[in-house]
PDB file of C-alpha atoms in Angstrom:
ATOM      1  CA  MET A1102       0.040  -0.187   0.315  1.00 59.00           C
ATOM      2  CA  LYS A1103       2.664   2.414   1.030  1.00 60.00           C
ATOM      3  CA  THR A1104       4.605   1.502  -1.965  1.00 61.00           C
ATOM      4  CA  LYS A1105       1.465   2.332  -3.994  1.00 54.00           C
ATOM      5  CA  LEU A1106       1.229   5.901  -2.581  1.00 52.00           C
ATOM      6  CA  ASN A1107       4.679   6.727  -2.986  1.00 50.00           C
ATOM      7  CA  LEU A1108       4.379   5.814  -6.945  1.00 52.00           C
ATOM      8  CA  LEU A1109       0.713   7.862  -7.244  1.00 55.00           C
ATOM      9  CA  LEU A1110       2.950  10.957  -5.259  1.00 51.00           C
ATOM     10  CA  LEU A1111       5.470  10.453  -7.541  1.00 50.00           C
ATOM     11  CA  LEU A1112       3.681  10.504 -10.919  1.00 50.00           C
ATOM     12  CA  VAL A1113       1.560  13.864  -8.872  1.00 50.00           C
ATOM     13  CA  ILE A1114       4.642  15.217  -8.392  1.00 55.00           C
ATOM     14  CA  MET A1115       6.596  14.427 -12.291  1.00 50.00           C
ATOM     15  CA  GLY A1116       3.034  15.932 -13.938  1.00 48.00           C
ATOM     16  CA  VAL A1117       2.876  19.074 -11.945  1.00 44.00           C
ATOM     17  CA  SER A1118       6.742  19.993 -12.229  1.00 40.00           C
ATOM     18  CA  GLY A1119       6.624  18.707 -16.115  1.00 41.00           C
ATOM     19  CA  SER A1120       4.038  20.915 -17.281  1.00 38.00           C
ATOM     20  CA  ALA A1121       5.604  23.808 -15.577  1.00 40.00           C
ATOM     21  CA  LEU A1122       8.758  23.291 -17.315  1.00 40.00           C
ATOM     22  CA  ALA A1123       7.005  22.894 -20.375  1.00 42.00           C
ATOM     23  CA  HIS A1124       4.949  25.768 -20.349  1.00 42.00           C
ATOM     24  CA  ARG A1125       6.809  29.329 -21.014  1.00 56.00           C
ATOM     25  CA  PHE A1126       5.061  32.643 -20.835  1.00 62.00           C
ATOM     26  CA  SER A1127       4.162  33.946 -24.135  1.00 84.00           C
ATOM     27  CA  THR A1128       3.880  37.619 -24.336  1.00 90.00           C
ATOM     28  CA  SER A1129       5.603  40.055 -26.960  1.00 92.00           C
ATOM     29  CA  PHE A1130       5.293  43.973 -26.798  1.00 93.00           C
ATOM     30  CA  LEU A1131       4.687  45.454 -30.049  1.00 93.00           C
ATOM     31  CA  THR A1132       5.713  49.633 -29.254  1.00 93.00           C
ATOM     32  CA  MET A1133       4.994  52.682 -31.564  1.00 89.00           C
ATOM     33  CA  SER A1134       6.922  55.967 -31.738  1.00 84.00           C
ATOM     34  CA  SER A1135       4.975  59.265 -32.038  1.00 68.00           C
ATOM     35  CA  ALA A1136       4.334  59.547 -36.465  1.00 66.00           C
ATOM     36  CA  THR A1137       6.220  62.331 -38.352  1.00 70.00           C
ATOM     37  CA  GLU A1138       5.496  63.075 -41.372  1.00 71.00           C
ATOM     38  CA  GLY A1139       3.331  59.735 -42.337  1.00 78.00           C
ATOM     39  CA  THR A1140       6.813  57.606 -41.223  1.00 86.00           C
ATOM     40  CA  GLN A1141       5.447  55.453 -37.400  1.00 88.00           C
ATOM     41  CA  SER A1142       8.598  53.583 -36.143  1.00 90.00           C
ATOM     42  CA  TRP A1143       7.954  50.479 -34.142  1.00 92.00           C
ATOM     43  CA  THR A1144      10.078  48.338 -32.091  1.00 92.00           C
ATOM     44  CA  TRP A1145       8.583  44.441 -31.277  1.00 92.00           C
ATOM     45  CA  ARG A1146       9.946  42.739 -28.376  1.00 92.00           C
ATOM     46  CA  ILE A1147       9.699  38.779 -28.944  1.00 91.00           C
ATOM     47  CA  VAL A1148      10.811  35.781 -26.769  1.00 90.00           C
ATOM     48  CA  GLU A1149      13.250  34.343 -29.437  1.00 87.00           C
ATOM     49  CA  HIS A1150      11.645  30.426 -28.877  1.00 88.00           C
ATOM     50  CA  ASP A1151       8.528  32.354 -29.843  1.00 89.00           C
ATOM     51  CA  LEU A1152       9.715  33.931 -33.228  1.00 87.00           C
ATOM     52  CA  ASP A1153      11.418  30.310 -34.199  1.00 86.00           C
ATOM     53  CA  THR A1154       7.822  29.114 -33.827  1.00 86.00           C
ATOM     54  CA  LEU A1155       6.250  31.531 -36.094  1.00 85.00           C
ATOM     55  CA  VAL A1156       9.096  31.553 -38.766  1.00 81.00           C
ATOM     56  CA  ASN A1157       8.952  27.391 -38.553  1.00 80.00           C
ATOM     57  CA  SER A1158       5.311  27.610 -38.901  1.00 75.00           C
ATOM     58  CA  HIS A1159       5.355  29.456 -41.558  1.00 65.00           C
ATOM     59  CA  HIS A1160       8.345  27.370 -43.624  1.00 63.00           C
ATOM     60  CA  LEU A1161      10.476  30.491 -43.596  1.00 60.00           C
ATOM     61  CA  THR A1162      13.939  29.219 -42.985  1.00 63.00           C
ATOM     62  CA  LYS A1163      16.305  31.790 -40.786  1.00 62.00           C
ATOM     63  CA  SER A1164      19.777  32.670 -42.325  1.00 60.00           C
ATOM     64  CA  GLU A1165      22.132  35.145 -40.486  1.00 53.00           C
ATOM     65  CA  SER A1166      23.337  36.121 -44.205  1.00 50.00           C
ATOM     66  CA  ASP A1167      19.912  36.845 -45.395  1.00 60.00           C
ATOM     67  CA  ASP A1168      17.992  39.525 -44.337  1.00 65.00           C
ATOM     68  CA  LYS A1169      14.459  37.930 -46.738  1.00 74.00           C
ATOM     69  CA  TRP A1170      13.128  35.884 -43.908  1.00 76.00           C
ATOM     70  CA  LEU A1171      12.926  38.292 -41.090  1.00 81.00           C
ATOM     71  CA  ASP A1172      11.210  40.777 -43.634  1.00 81.00           C
ATOM     72  CA  ALA A1173       8.792  38.111 -44.728  1.00 82.00           C
ATOM     73  CA  ILE A1174       7.702  36.932 -41.578  1.00 85.00           C
ATOM     74  CA  VAL A1175       7.355  40.476 -40.486  1.00 88.00           C
ATOM     75  CA  LYS A1176       4.830  41.527 -42.874  1.00 88.00           C
ATOM     76  CA  ARG A1177       3.078  38.122 -42.927  1.00 88.00           C
ATOM     77  CA  LEU A1178       2.469  38.821 -38.893  1.00 90.00           C
ATOM     78  CA  ILE A1179       1.956  42.826 -38.626  1.00 93.00           C
ATOM     79  CA  SER A1180      -0.808  43.897 -41.561  1.00 92.00           C
ATOM     80  CA  VAL A1181      -1.621  48.012 -41.505  1.00 93.00           C
ATOM     81  CA  ASN A1182      -4.480  49.597 -42.786  1.00 92.00           C
ATOM     82  CA  GLU A1183      -4.210  50.434 -46.356  1.00 89.00           C
ATOM     83  CA  GLY A1184      -2.107  52.994 -47.521  1.00 91.00           C
ATOM     84  CA  CYS A1185       0.295  52.041 -44.987  1.00 92.00           C
ATOM     85  CA  GLU A1186       3.338  49.634 -45.242  1.00 93.00           C
ATOM     86  CA  VAL A1187       5.682  47.359 -42.913  1.00 93.00           C
ATOM     87  CA  GLN A1188       9.385  47.776 -43.289  1.00 90.00           C
ATOM     88  CA  VAL A1189      11.661  45.902 -41.231  1.00 89.00           C
ATOM     89  CA  GLU A1190      15.359  46.967 -39.936  1.00 84.00           C
ATOM     90  CA  GLN A1191      18.144  45.133 -41.395  1.00 72.00           C
ATOM     91  CA  SER A1192      19.056  41.727 -38.258  1.00 58.00           C
ATOM     92  CA  GLY A1193      22.005  43.334 -38.392  1.00 59.00           C
ATOM     93  CA  ASN A1194      20.243  45.676 -35.486  1.00 59.00           C
ATOM     94  CA  MET A1195      18.458  43.065 -33.179  1.00 69.00           C
ATOM     95  CA  LEU A1196      18.997  43.342 -29.902  1.00 77.00           C
ATOM     96  CA  GLU A1197      18.646  40.505 -27.480  1.00 82.00           C
ATOM     97  CA  THR A1198      18.231  40.840 -23.772  1.00 84.00           C
ATOM     98  CA  VAL A1199      17.549  38.377 -21.360  1.00 85.00           C
ATOM     99  CA  TYR A1200      14.537  38.998 -19.011  1.00 82.00           C
ATOM    100  CA  ALA A1201      13.013  36.643 -16.273  1.00 82.00           C
ATOM    101  CA  GLY A1202      15.098  33.681 -17.945  1.00 85.00           C
ATOM    102  CA  GLN A1203      14.076  34.304 -21.820  1.00 84.00           C
ATOM    103  CA  THR A1204      15.868  35.449 -24.206  1.00 87.00           C
ATOM    104  CA  TYR A1205      13.887  38.008 -26.057  1.00 90.00           C
ATOM    105  CA  VAL A1206      14.673  39.862 -29.839  1.00 88.00           C
ATOM    106  CA  ASP A1207      13.798  43.212 -30.261  1.00 90.00           C
ATOM    107  CA  LEU A1208      12.817  43.846 -33.980  1.00 89.00           C
ATOM    108  CA  ASN A1209      12.414  47.012 -35.662  1.00 90.00           C
ATOM    109  CA  GLY A1210      11.355  48.781 -38.632  1.00 91.00           C
ATOM    110  CA  GLN A1211       8.653  51.654 -39.706  1.00 91.00           C
ATOM    111  CA  ILE A1212       5.520  52.216 -41.086  1.00 92.00           C
ATOM    112  CA  ILE A1213       5.343  54.107 -43.909  1.00 91.00           C
ATOM    113  CA  CYS A1214       1.831  55.545 -44.889  1.00 90.00           C
ATOM    114  CA  VAL A1215       1.237  57.649 -47.794  1.00 87.00           C
ATOM    115  CA  GLY A1216      -1.645  59.970 -47.656  1.00 79.00           C
ATOM    116  CA  GLY A1217      -2.986  59.260 -44.341  1.00 79.00           C
ATOM    117  CA  SER A1218      -1.808  57.525 -40.997  1.00 82.00           C
ATOM    118  CA  LEU A1219      -2.127  54.346 -39.195  1.00 84.00           C
ATOM    119  CA  SER A1220      -5.455  53.991 -37.958  1.00 87.00           C
ATOM    120  CA  GLU A1221      -5.480  49.752 -37.921  1.00 91.00           C
ATOM    121  CA  LEU A1222      -2.983  47.103 -36.972  1.00 92.00           C
ATOM    122  CA  SER A1223      -3.684  43.205 -36.749  1.00 93.00           C
ATOM    123  CA  VAL A1224      -1.128  40.528 -35.482  1.00 92.00           C
ATOM    124  CA  GLU A1225      -3.874  37.801 -36.226  1.00 90.00           C
ATOM    125  CA  THR A1226      -1.684  35.461 -37.982  1.00 87.00           C
ATOM    126  CA  VAL A1227       0.710  35.089 -34.519  1.00 91.00           C
ATOM    127  CA  PHE A1228      -2.251  33.788 -32.977  1.00 90.00           C
ATOM    128  CA  SER A1229      -2.765  30.954 -35.185  1.00 86.00           C
ATOM    129  CA  SER A1230       1.098  29.345 -34.787  1.00 86.00           C
ATOM    130  CA  ILE A1231       1.175  30.094 -30.655  1.00 90.00           C
ATOM    131  CA  SER A1232      -3.086  30.721 -29.553  1.00 90.00           C
ATOM    132  CA  ASP A1233      -2.439  31.258 -25.931  1.00 92.00           C
ATOM    133  CA  HIS A1234       0.111  34.247 -27.344  1.00 93.00           C
ATOM    134  CA  LYS A1235      -0.193  37.708 -26.086  1.00 94.00           C
ATOM    135  CA  VAL A1236       0.957  40.719 -28.011  1.00 94.00           C
ATOM    136  CA  VAL A1237       0.670  44.260 -25.665  1.00 93.00           C
ATOM    137  CA  LEU A1238       0.690  46.819 -27.613  1.00 92.00           C
ATOM    138  CA  ALA A1239       1.851  50.619 -27.122  1.00 91.00           C
ATOM    139  CA  ILE A1240       1.277  53.860 -29.070  1.00 85.00           C
ATOM    140  CA  PRO A1241       2.457  57.132 -27.115  1.00 78.00           C
ATOM    141  CA  SER A1242       1.269  59.300 -29.352  1.00 73.00           C
ATOM    142  CA  ASN A1243      -2.735  58.802 -28.671  1.00 72.00           C
ATOM    143  CA  SER A1244      -1.786  57.124 -25.121  1.00 76.00           C
ATOM    144  CA  THR A1245      -2.736  53.656 -26.851  1.00 77.00           C
ATOM    145  CA  LYS A1246      -2.056  50.526 -24.789  1.00 88.00           C
ATOM    146  CA  GLN A1247      -4.115  47.226 -25.471  1.00 91.00           C
ATOM    147  CA  VAL A1248      -3.272  43.343 -25.342  1.00 93.00           C
ATOM    148  CA  LEU A1249      -3.716  41.776 -28.114  1.00 92.00           C
ATOM    149  CA  SER A1250      -4.947  37.927 -28.070  1.00 92.00           C
ATOM    150  CA  LEU A1251      -6.974  35.393 -30.005  1.00 92.00           C
ATOM    151  CA  SER A1252      -9.747  36.993 -28.729  1.00 93.00           C
ATOM    152  CA  GLN A1253      -8.912  40.217 -30.254  1.00 93.00           C
ATOM    153  CA  THR A1254      -6.163  40.480 -32.565  1.00 92.00           C
ATOM    154  CA  ASN A1255      -6.392  43.879 -33.559  1.00 90.00           C
ATOM    155  CA  TRP A1256      -5.911  47.627 -33.114  1.00 92.00           C
ATOM    156  CA  LYS A1257      -8.117  50.414 -34.636  1.00 90.00           C
ATOM    157  CA  LYS A1258      -8.035  54.057 -33.827  1.00 84.00           C
TER     158      LYS A1258
END
């Protein structure tokens, strides 16, 4: 009886600790700067393993010598209103930081709007690969701070 109880206790401990180790939080931070003459800079701080998941789910190959993968994945993940285009800086400018045991990668770029301004942004395709992911969107110029998730995938001005 004691052996069965010990075995049951061991299975419970392994199950709890295994699931705790398997799940890592999945939150990224997309911050827009103030817009000037139709150009708005952005920084997307995303956990490296989440970026790898997104790249793999879109059947792209990461290559440090070729920045096309970065441009391709960001343009698939961030969509904006008509008249605006997402542009990505070269990966040589990517900064890695460690926070809470996670390695984050900072992606940078601009949103260029011709004859208008940014009024809509969506990250819907992120959630098709990582359904529990959250994107904290901050737009200081209009005091916006919103959490985008599977249930709320876009922001509108």
